[in-house]
XYZ file of C-alpha atoms in Angstrom:
681
model
C -32.126 29.900 -19.226
C -32.230 28.629 -22.839
C -30.479 25.433 -21.908
C -33.392 24.475 -19.260
C -35.616 25.296 -22.090
C -34.134 22.834 -24.293
C -34.230 20.396 -21.391
C -37.931 20.778 -20.759
C -38.801 20.627 -24.388
C -36.833 17.453 -25.085
C -38.641 15.963 -21.620
C -41.982 17.077 -23.388
C -41.291 15.504 -26.566
C -40.101 12.179 -24.938
C -42.990 12.117 -22.267
C -45.377 12.611 -25.377
C -44.143 9.307 -26.922
C -45.365 7.471 -23.991
C -48.707 9.245 -22.836
C -50.399 10.381 -25.759
C -52.203 8.837 -28.872
C -49.539 9.532 -31.620
C -50.487 10.062 -35.111
C -47.643 9.285 -37.696
C -45.681 11.992 -35.685
C -48.133 14.895 -36.958
C -50.390 15.143 -33.932
C -50.567 13.963 -30.337
C -53.702 13.922 -28.441
C -52.915 14.368 -24.598
C -54.039 11.640 -22.434
C -53.545 11.118 -18.461
C -50.186 9.880 -17.499
C -49.838 7.235 -14.585
C -50.832 7.436 -11.817
C -53.430 9.529 -12.877
C -57.170 7.688 -13.930
C -57.085 6.378 -17.484
C -58.242 8.818 -20.103
C -60.974 8.065 -22.765
C -61.915 11.394 -24.453
C -58.977 13.337 -25.556
C -58.977 17.199 -26.355
C -58.346 18.106 -29.910
C -56.013 21.020 -30.679
C -57.593 24.333 -30.960
C -58.826 25.028 -34.294
C -59.329 21.359 -35.487
C -63.057 21.843 -34.921
C -64.942 24.642 -36.806
C -68.281 25.841 -36.130
C -70.638 25.542 -38.919
C -74.515 26.871 -39.659
C -76.198 28.854 -36.998
C -73.061 28.153 -34.554
C -70.761 29.681 -37.150
C -73.235 32.814 -36.990
C -73.136 33.029 -33.091
C -69.299 33.149 -33.017
C -69.134 35.620 -36.092
C -71.419 37.875 -33.998
C -69.164 37.577 -31.262
C -66.206 38.663 -33.577
C -68.084 41.806 -34.770
C -69.499 42.489 -31.044
C -67.889 42.962 -27.675
C -65.575 39.701 -27.915
C -63.763 41.046 -31.054
C -63.951 45.059 -29.841
C -63.701 44.863 -26.197
C -60.412 47.325 -26.157
C -62.461 49.815 -27.962
C -65.639 49.631 -25.870
C -63.900 49.221 -22.502
C -60.607 51.036 -22.830
C -60.448 51.722 -19.133
C -60.026 48.366 -17.981
C -58.778 46.036 -21.023
C -56.759 49.009 -22.831
C -53.196 49.790 -23.179
C -53.301 50.881 -19.059
C -53.991 47.219 -18.085
C -51.282 46.171 -15.553
C -51.106 42.874 -17.382
C -49.733 44.869 -20.508
C -47.226 46.576 -18.114
C -49.777 49.548 -17.256
C -50.761 51.176 -13.973
C -54.334 50.452 -14.654
C -56.477 47.104 -13.693
C -54.353 44.487 -12.085
C -57.103 41.757 -11.440
C -59.350 39.380 -13.413
C -61.057 41.338 -16.235
C -58.281 41.770 -18.712
C -57.582 37.679 -18.672
C -61.354 37.106 -18.527
C -61.655 38.807 -22.015
C -58.607 36.664 -23.654
C -59.848 33.646 -22.293
C -62.562 33.949 -24.795
C -61.214 35.977 -27.296
C -58.109 33.459 -27.946
C -59.898 30.588 -28.735
C -62.477 32.420 -30.777
C -59.644 33.872 -32.758
C -58.409 30.362 -33.661
C -61.753 28.844 -34.154
C -62.284 31.816 -36.914
C -58.627 31.635 -38.126
C -58.902 35.407 -37.668
C -55.401 37.081 -37.917
C -56.788 40.405 -36.781
C -58.277 38.683 -33.550
C -55.357 36.460 -33.192
C -52.754 39.453 -33.100
C -54.918 41.114 -30.246
C -54.897 37.953 -27.996
C -50.995 37.418 -28.872
C -50.174 40.722 -27.469
C -51.678 39.479 -24.005
C -49.871 36.195 -24.284
C -46.470 37.618 -24.993
C -46.808 40.134 -22.233
C -47.970 37.123 -19.840
C -45.127 35.187 -20.886
C -42.428 37.816 -20.482
C -43.552 38.994 -17.178
C -41.894 36.022 -15.508
C -39.387 36.597 -12.908
C -36.622 34.911 -11.859
C -38.323 33.148 -9.075
C -41.181 31.913 -11.237
C -43.772 34.791 -10.349
C -45.727 36.451 -13.326
C -47.940 38.958 -13.749
C -49.053 42.379 -11.984
C -46.682 42.756 -9.028
C -47.422 46.451 -8.042
C -50.575 47.743 -6.051
C -51.815 51.024 -7.076
C -54.188 53.567 -5.084
C -58.017 53.239 -5.919
C -59.409 54.687 -8.902
C -63.140 54.598 -9.589
C -64.098 51.804 -12.082
C -60.723 49.964 -11.514
C -59.405 46.973 -9.559
C -55.787 47.992 -8.815
C -54.964 46.194 -5.535
C -54.481 42.393 -4.586
C -52.068 42.203 -7.814
C -50.518 38.997 -5.823
C -53.561 37.184 -5.515
C -53.467 33.749 -6.955
C -56.913 34.042 -8.673
C -56.408 36.309 -11.515
C -53.481 34.154 -12.500
C -55.625 31.152 -12.534
C -57.332 32.789 -15.518
C -54.182 33.524 -17.228
C -52.984 29.990 -16.863
C -56.234 28.966 -18.863
C -55.315 31.339 -21.421
C -51.610 29.980 -21.944
C -52.941 26.442 -21.784
C -55.308 27.195 -24.596
C -52.557 28.893 -26.199
C -50.347 26.150 -26.220
C -53.147 23.990 -27.678
C -53.272 25.851 -30.571
C -49.593 26.625 -31.347
C -47.184 24.304 -29.435
C -45.266 27.401 -28.368
C -41.993 26.370 -26.954
C -42.087 28.980 -24.231
C -44.879 27.597 -22.512
C -43.948 24.487 -20.874
C -40.619 26.188 -19.290
C -43.070 29.141 -18.138
C -45.627 27.040 -16.516
C -43.070 24.599 -14.937
C -41.132 27.549 -13.337
C -44.443 29.096 -12.114
C -45.658 25.887 -10.565
C -42.256 25.564 -8.613
C -42.943 29.108 -7.449
C -46.152 27.813 -6.093
C -45.046 24.755 -4.749
C -42.436 26.833 -2.975
C -44.853 29.532 -1.721
C -48.210 28.161 -1.200
C -47.447 26.657 2.200
C -46.762 30.317 3.614
C -49.228 32.268 1.351
C -52.188 29.760 0.760
C -54.707 30.117 -2.080
C -57.122 32.108 0.211
C -54.155 34.432 1.623
C -55.082 37.524 -0.441
C -58.765 36.973 -1.308
C -61.328 33.942 -0.775
C -61.592 33.726 -4.761
C -58.598 31.621 -5.048
C -59.567 29.199 -2.524
C -63.100 28.618 -4.093
C -61.721 28.433 -7.566
C -58.541 26.482 -6.945
C -59.871 23.621 -9.569
C -58.818 26.069 -12.312
C -55.482 25.884 -11.053
C -55.461 22.203 -10.324
C -56.462 21.672 -13.681
C -53.714 23.474 -15.377
C -51.143 21.700 -13.080
C -52.050 18.079 -13.989
C -52.392 19.015 -17.693
C -48.542 19.799 -17.601
C -47.909 17.058 -15.547
C -49.106 14.835 -18.632
C -46.956 16.735 -20.917
C -43.692 16.539 -18.448
C -44.111 13.798 -15.931
C -42.382 16.219 -12.966
C -43.106 14.375 -9.875
C -43.434 17.556 -7.926
C -46.637 18.639 -9.890
C -48.393 15.753 -8.197
C -47.265 16.920 -4.862
C -48.350 20.408 -5.840
C -51.658 19.256 -7.227
C -52.064 17.601 -3.362
C -51.436 20.786 -2.102
C -53.703 22.973 -4.026
C -56.524 20.340 -3.398
C -56.060 20.536 0.362
C -56.020 24.580 0.186
C -59.117 24.737 -1.956
C -62.901 25.161 -0.761
C -63.706 21.198 0.313
C -66.603 21.152 -2.346
C -66.993 17.343 -1.954
C -67.599 17.718 1.474
C -69.888 20.813 0.716
C -72.077 18.539 -1.710
C -72.214 15.429 0.450
C -72.155 16.357 4.016
C -72.688 20.072 4.688
C -75.815 22.406 4.066
C -74.629 24.813 1.448
C -77.043 23.765 -1.223
C -80.110 23.978 1.257
C -78.819 27.335 2.963
C -79.804 30.460 1.508
C -77.228 32.901 1.063
C -74.346 30.420 1.828
C -72.435 30.640 -1.228
C -71.668 33.052 -4.190
C -73.444 31.931 -7.462
C -70.317 31.900 -9.675
C -68.005 30.325 -7.113
C -70.433 27.310 -6.998
C -70.097 27.123 -11.063
C -66.409 27.203 -10.886
C -65.975 25.052 -8.080
C -68.264 22.318 -9.378
C -65.578 20.871 -11.413
C -62.890 20.518 -8.651
C -63.832 17.128 -7.276
C -63.793 15.649 -10.953
C -60.351 16.925 -11.435
C -58.801 15.904 -8.437
C -60.677 12.522 -8.965
C -57.845 11.810 -11.733
C -55.162 11.844 -8.920
C -57.011 10.154 -6.230
C -59.009 7.552 -8.218
C -61.747 7.658 -5.404
C -65.192 7.648 -6.984
C -66.447 9.596 -4.085
C -65.411 12.702 -6.215
C -67.500 11.823 -8.947
C -70.426 10.852 -6.880
C -70.420 13.838 -5.019
C -71.175 15.734 -8.345
C -74.349 13.406 -9.037
C -75.484 14.380 -5.385
C -75.008 18.104 -5.878
C -76.615 17.982 -9.117
C -79.720 16.039 -7.536
C -79.734 18.580 -4.617
C -79.785 21.527 -6.809
C -82.591 20.435 -8.671
C -84.971 20.427 -5.803
C -83.493 23.351 -3.617
C -82.016 26.245 -5.781
C -82.292 24.998 -9.242
C -84.011 26.642 -12.304
C -84.929 24.896 -15.371
C -82.110 26.334 -17.250
C -79.755 24.081 -15.238
C -78.433 27.000 -13.229
C -79.726 28.214 -9.988
C -81.092 31.151 -8.154
C -78.118 33.260 -7.186
C -78.206 36.901 -7.599
C -75.181 36.810 -6.561
C -75.644 34.721 -3.162
C -77.551 31.409 -3.575
C -81.615 31.281 -2.701
C -84.343 28.741 -3.350
C -85.341 28.566 -7.256
C -88.069 31.200 -7.422
C -88.470 31.926 -10.886
C -87.887 36.094 -10.334
C -84.479 35.489 -8.450
C -81.709 36.276 -10.808
C -79.072 34.163 -12.631
C -75.636 35.745 -13.065
C -74.327 35.587 -16.777
C -70.668 34.557 -15.451
C -72.372 31.429 -13.651
C -73.735 30.267 -17.096
C -70.078 30.426 -18.890
C -68.181 29.180 -15.952
C -70.695 26.185 -15.316
C -70.468 25.361 -19.005
C -66.719 25.173 -18.558
C -66.933 22.865 -15.682
C -69.204 20.776 -17.277
C -66.991 20.515 -20.196
C -64.404 19.371 -17.986
C -66.680 17.026 -15.859
C -67.838 15.239 -19.398
C -64.315 14.686 -20.610
C -63.012 13.106 -17.324
C -65.939 11.123 -16.246
C -66.963 10.049 -19.354
C -70.705 10.239 -18.102
C -73.071 11.241 -20.368
C -75.645 12.898 -18.121
C -73.026 15.673 -18.164
C -73.353 16.318 -21.595
C -77.026 16.391 -21.160
C -76.818 19.192 -18.358
C -74.336 21.008 -20.431
C -76.773 21.294 -23.536
C -79.400 22.501 -21.161
C -77.425 25.218 -19.937
C -75.954 26.392 -23.451
C -79.154 26.148 -25.202
C -81.408 27.645 -22.909
C -79.670 29.995 -20.149
C -76.760 31.275 -22.557
C -78.485 32.932 -25.544
C -80.721 34.876 -23.613
C -78.490 37.016 -21.668
C -76.822 38.563 -24.544
C -78.487 40.541 -27.505
C -78.205 39.284 -31.076
C -75.474 41.453 -32.048
C -73.266 40.394 -28.756
C -72.806 44.169 -28.084
C -74.750 44.217 -24.707
C -75.470 41.735 -22.071
C -77.474 41.471 -18.816
C -75.910 40.739 -15.468
C -78.989 38.713 -13.934
C -81.497 36.844 -15.944
C -85.070 35.804 -14.326
C -86.840 32.588 -15.402
C -90.107 34.655 -15.334
C -89.046 38.067 -16.693
C -91.798 40.398 -17.584
C -89.751 43.393 -18.347
C -86.179 44.600 -17.931
C -86.008 47.702 -16.485
C -84.758 49.807 -13.295
C -87.441 48.533 -11.143
C -86.226 47.423 -7.729
C -85.989 43.787 -7.519
C -85.406 41.130 -4.729
C -81.919 40.372 -5.348
C -79.397 39.716 -2.624
C -76.740 41.912 -4.244
C -78.245 44.631 -6.459
C -76.241 47.237 -8.344
C -78.378 50.610 -8.541
C -81.080 48.688 -10.134
C -79.042 47.961 -13.434
C -78.810 44.165 -13.038
C -81.782 43.741 -15.503
C -81.353 45.987 -18.420
C -79.053 45.311 -21.223
C -75.744 47.423 -21.536
C -72.295 46.958 -21.389
C -71.323 47.555 -17.784
C -74.375 47.561 -15.882
C -74.781 45.349 -13.029
C -71.172 44.414 -12.450
C -68.147 44.636 -15.103
C -66.993 41.159 -14.739
C -69.798 39.560 -16.963
C -68.450 42.232 -19.567
C -65.202 40.426 -19.810
C -66.275 36.815 -18.845
C -69.138 36.223 -21.232
C -66.879 35.515 -24.025
C -65.433 32.037 -23.310
C -69.088 30.398 -23.374
C -69.575 29.808 -27.101
C -66.061 29.351 -28.094
C -65.275 26.594 -25.400
C -68.484 24.707 -26.179
C -67.438 24.591 -30.036
C -63.806 23.054 -28.759
C -65.654 20.389 -26.738
C -68.054 19.269 -29.385
C -65.641 16.475 -30.527
C -62.911 14.238 -28.669
C -60.445 11.712 -29.889
C -60.471 8.455 -28.071
C -57.986 6.118 -26.726
C -59.394 3.471 -28.942
C -58.244 5.337 -31.691
C -61.465 6.734 -32.761
C -63.394 9.681 -32.454
C -66.544 10.952 -30.374
C -69.050 13.274 -31.022
C -70.708 13.752 -27.444
C -72.486 17.386 -27.905
C -74.438 18.270 -31.075
C -74.199 21.471 -33.132
C -73.606 21.981 -36.640
C -69.718 21.535 -37.074
C -66.828 19.965 -38.690
C -63.711 18.330 -37.418
C -60.407 16.992 -38.564
C -59.215 14.089 -36.322
C -56.680 11.537 -36.690
C -57.950 8.017 -36.263
C -56.445 4.261 -36.459
C -52.866 4.682 -35.959
C -52.662 8.063 -37.690
C -55.187 8.401 -40.796
C -56.550 12.011 -41.017
C -60.399 12.120 -41.607
C -62.659 14.836 -41.578
C -66.267 14.696 -40.569
C -69.106 17.201 -41.210
C -71.969 17.120 -38.879
C -75.020 18.578 -40.590
C -77.471 19.312 -38.521
C -80.009 22.207 -37.110
C -80.008 20.965 -33.676
C -81.047 21.643 -30.998
C -84.342 22.925 -33.182
C -84.137 19.775 -35.155
C -84.050 16.121 -34.177
C -81.850 14.822 -37.157
C -78.240 14.800 -37.342
C -76.060 13.578 -40.255
C -72.259 12.917 -40.442
C -70.308 13.004 -43.824
C -67.042 11.089 -43.739
C -64.159 12.025 -46.020
C -60.173 11.605 -45.648
C -57.288 14.048 -45.643
C -55.455 11.963 -47.895
C -57.230 11.465 -51.240
C -55.608 8.135 -51.748
C -57.423 6.800 -48.847
C -60.667 5.224 -49.601
C -61.552 3.633 -46.026
C -60.239 3.036 -42.608
C -61.315 0.854 -39.581
C -62.014 3.003 -36.494
C -64.924 3.426 -33.662
C -67.334 6.307 -34.000
C -68.544 7.147 -30.627
C -72.268 9.009 -30.401
C -74.264 9.947 -27.436
C -77.924 9.123 -26.996
C -79.595 11.889 -24.784
C -81.124 11.113 -21.604
C -84.449 12.710 -22.981
C -84.648 10.279 -26.436
C -85.896 6.869 -25.988
C -86.571 6.009 -29.441
C -83.048 6.722 -31.140
C -82.642 5.362 -34.806
C -79.541 5.296 -37.194
C -79.113 5.106 -41.012
C -75.841 4.358 -42.900
C -76.259 5.700 -46.649
C -79.967 5.628 -46.212
C -80.146 2.080 -44.835
C -80.998 1.334 -41.258
C -78.353 0.466 -38.904
C -79.362 -1.623 -35.752
C -77.359 -0.729 -32.526
C -78.478 -0.780 -29.021
C -79.232 2.880 -28.281
C -80.379 3.389 -24.553
C -81.108 6.925 -23.543
C -78.355 8.399 -21.344
C -75.577 6.506 -22.786
C -72.904 6.639 -25.468
C -72.438 3.933 -28.142
C -69.470 3.075 -30.482
C -70.171 2.009 -34.006
C -67.017 0.101 -34.962
C -66.765 -0.558 -38.711
C -64.703 -0.002 -41.993
C -65.614 3.752 -42.718
C -65.480 4.431 -46.325
C -64.847 7.707 -47.981
C -68.592 9.408 -48.550
C -70.311 7.715 -45.923
C -73.337 9.308 -44.555
C -74.215 8.406 -40.907
C -77.745 9.755 -39.906
C -78.776 9.898 -36.136
C -82.757 10.636 -35.593
C -83.374 11.747 -32.089
C -87.388 11.990 -31.802
C -88.345 14.471 -29.279
C -91.593 14.678 -27.316
C -93.093 17.260 -25.365
C -93.224 16.601 -21.409
C -93.879 18.896 -18.504
C -91.155 18.834 -15.521
C -91.910 20.460 -12.376
C -89.932 23.212 -10.347
C -90.285 25.866 -7.845
C -93.371 25.308 -6.057
C -94.373 22.583 -8.590
C -94.524 24.895 -11.215
C -94.927 23.543 -14.625
C -92.067 23.865 -17.147
C -92.602 22.911 -20.902
C -89.613 21.002 -22.452
C -88.936 19.388 -25.700
C -85.685 17.804 -26.424
C -82.580 19.799 -24.857
C -84.761 22.989 -25.205
C -87.032 24.638 -22.226
C -90.056 26.533 -23.793
C -91.141 30.183 -22.737
C -94.333 32.421 -23.288
C -93.772 34.325 -26.484
C -94.082 38.073 -25.681
C -93.779 41.223 -27.958
C -90.691 43.052 -27.059
C -90.006 46.733 -27.173
C -86.580 47.636 -26.883
C -85.503 51.335 -25.977
C -82.385 53.042 -25.456
C -81.824 54.862 -22.283
C -79.013 57.089 -20.909
C -77.438 56.414 -17.580
C -76.943 59.721 -15.307
C -73.810 61.379 -15.929
C -72.487 60.291 -12.464
C -73.346 56.369 -13.245
C -71.055 56.430 -16.477
C -68.037 55.063 -14.654
C -69.597 52.414 -12.611
C -72.458 51.387 -15.590
C -71.555 52.553 -18.938
C -73.257 55.681 -20.908
C -76.606 53.864 -21.918
C -78.712 50.714 -21.757
C -81.750 48.985 -23.254
C -84.776 48.407 -21.349
C -87.136 45.907 -22.736
C -90.811 46.038 -21.935
C -93.892 44.421 -23.399
C -97.640 45.000 -23.613
C -98.405 41.037 -24.190
C -100.457 39.451 -21.434
C -98.349 37.229 -19.185
C -100.312 36.024 -16.141
C -101.515 32.548 -17.590
C -101.876 29.315 -15.948
C -101.675 25.928 -17.597
C -104.473 23.463 -17.291
C -103.502 20.620 -15.073
C -105.467 17.845 -16.551
C -103.579 19.051 -20.099
C -100.145 18.307 -18.499
C -100.881 14.462 -18.259
C -99.174 12.141 -20.577
C -102.198 10.684 -22.370
C -103.351 14.535 -22.630
C -99.943 16.435 -23.787
C -99.670 15.506 -27.227
C -103.400 16.899 -28.067
C -103.008 20.130 -26.084
C -99.417 20.970 -26.985
C -99.083 21.505 -30.778
C -95.505 21.764 -32.277
C -95.040 24.016 -35.401
C -91.282 23.820 -37.135
C -90.021 26.524 -39.191
C -88.636 25.911 -42.622
C -85.771 28.569 -42.560
C -82.485 27.073 -41.504
C -80.074 29.953 -42.646
C -81.106 32.782 -40.495
C -79.903 33.684 -36.840
C -82.310 31.746 -34.601
C -82.031 32.990 -30.875
C -84.831 35.609 -31.203
C -88.555 35.946 -31.249
C -88.870 36.480 -34.828
C -86.676 33.711 -35.983
C -87.779 31.269 -33.239
C -87.472 27.849 -35.209
C -90.028 26.050 -33.095
C -93.306 27.122 -31.600
C -95.577 25.162 -29.482
C -99.279 26.177 -29.557
C -101.113 25.688 -26.240
C -103.903 26.912 -24.277
C -103.900 29.050 -21.011
C -106.132 30.593 -18.425
C -105.441 33.949 -17.259
C -105.123 34.512 -13.445
C -106.139 38.142 -12.733
C -104.973 38.002 -9.235
C -101.314 37.280 -10.660
C -100.009 40.703 -11.143
C -96.916 42.533 -11.466
C -95.038 43.944 -8.620
C -91.954 46.362 -8.956
C -91.095 45.035 -12.474
C -91.166 41.365 -11.749
C -94.278 38.843 -11.412
C -96.106 39.002 -8.066
C -96.008 35.992 -5.640
C -98.107 33.496 -6.401
C -99.156 29.720 -5.142
C -98.093 27.789 -8.404
C -99.746 24.613 -7.440
C -103.472 25.448 -6.158
C -106.444 22.892 -6.178
C -108.886 25.785 -6.779
C -110.702 25.619 -10.298
C -110.706 28.723 -12.336
C -112.496 29.168 -15.704
C -114.282 27.088 -18.122
C -112.849 25.804 -21.648
C -114.401 29.042 -23.047
C -112.343 31.163 -20.755
C -108.949 29.318 -22.388
C -106.712 31.657 -24.400
C -104.198 30.587 -27.137
C -100.583 31.042 -26.175
C -97.725 30.330 -27.985
C -94.450 28.922 -26.513
C -90.880 29.195 -28.149
C -87.464 28.045 -27.128
C -86.299 29.814 -23.727
C -83.142 30.721 -25.637
C -84.957 32.722 -27.991
C -86.741 35.149 -25.527
C -85.863 37.959 -23.754
C -89.345 38.460 -21.764
C -90.975 35.381 -20.960
C -92.952 33.079 -18.534
C -91.223 29.696 -18.218
C -92.655 28.633 -14.912
C -96.313 28.545 -14.981
C -98.960 27.969 -12.355
C -101.119 25.113 -12.522
C -104.924 25.283 -12.374
C -107.780 23.361 -13.309
C -110.926 24.026 -15.129
C -114.724 24.198 -13.789
C -116.318 21.288 -15.291
């Protein structure tokens, strides 16, 4: 075995010289090896990107919240009994889900305690491998309430473990990883013809893209030809997402798919495109995006899926797992395709859907969020999959516990994808947030770039450049930047002087020049208020990457679950209610382009050192007018049915009320999709 490991490690090192952008022997950025498509954007080692500002506060709250302490909060599943640690407890996805977020968080924060927690799971995964290549739990147990103790051989949970091991290697280059993965993929190559991805459960078939991604990643390291054959086999056995998006009616037909499977499956055509080189796979994703926008889509970038798909009624639910898995899919699609529309889509999900579904301290979460959400309590809502009326409240296990374990990957992986190396020996900032990157450019020169910004709440982003070697004063390299699709008047300055460059919305630009130590590049992205239309032509107020929603007072009350509900839902939860009026319509003629600036007044706050994602600290407020619709009433805890677009005229200017809109991600209770009415004149 030791000899095999040495041979494989030598193969990797030799391969790396031909397939990666080498930096004087210090770092390599893995690019696609022939016959895969050529890479443009290359992942950086885990830990080379650091969060700053509000984003650092966010991931630090994960550390002190559920991410850092889930083994204490949820020991019955992710504690010592877990079968992935050698116990007789949970054998399935929930343990690996947690580590899939904990591990990158631990390296982003350089936190030894969190790294030790993750390392324990990594070591158990690596040491569990059998002679034939199989790894992980291999024994089923009798049913026990609150645990998943069967289908231990299912391919799906192992796909989550593969994601963990890949990230671990990106952080550590542990020499055990390559032989481990090679041996397991040979096992898959041998067994999949007899036991296909959907043999034990349908989850593996629907989520085969996660498996395929790691296989192709390993191929780029080793060049083993059987990995290409295995990739074709995995693609054939996976759900045919390309056909679903282009030929079938799944995105038009209610109850057709599970909401999270759509999010995870969304990446598969792009991942396979690298091997097929057929543009139809990327085109299928664009078509799917367009279809979702006009059928099941929500203004957060997600869709009505509670848990089955439905048309995008704003009182239908959207699962937290959908948000983090769609983010991961979009991160992959952006890197592979280089198409900037996926960066805009990713920011829409990240900066709107993600923050609102966990509390400020990251100690509770909500299973389903509603776009129009006027109370979070145990009222019976119209969800296709209800869990004892617990889906809307904030707790630890309410709804279903998968999200308790899977929520942790969202923010850390977003940080990890803020920056890329590029095959032209430069650097790319494709997503914007306060951060810092260390990257090697121009054949091996180490550069540090500080991204100073309050984005997405502010439109100015500054990049300050320095070099690792104090003797280095300058270097020539390309700096790639994205111009968001919502910005048609972008401007740049270099050291305070205007820098001219073609900056078309929805594209990336490359600034190729000699960069000097201390250079300050400033990007201005002016944002305007505009209104988009969604379910039944409802009006949604947007500005830049942010959706805005009615600001409501929020009363959080801690409640106890009944004793017989503890195993399923935890011991307690928070319900959130409000006495703020919510049944407002927006005035139709105020939404015209020539009127909107006069009737939606933007107010920016001054503080940038406070946590932004709540009503008290919301950094931006938009002041507007609304007209109350007395006939729009609450039904079973949700907004009742209403015709969002109605030609009836209601009230006069004297009946208008002042309303305040804040970023959707700052809200728990809200109206984000407004009816449209006109005034009596």
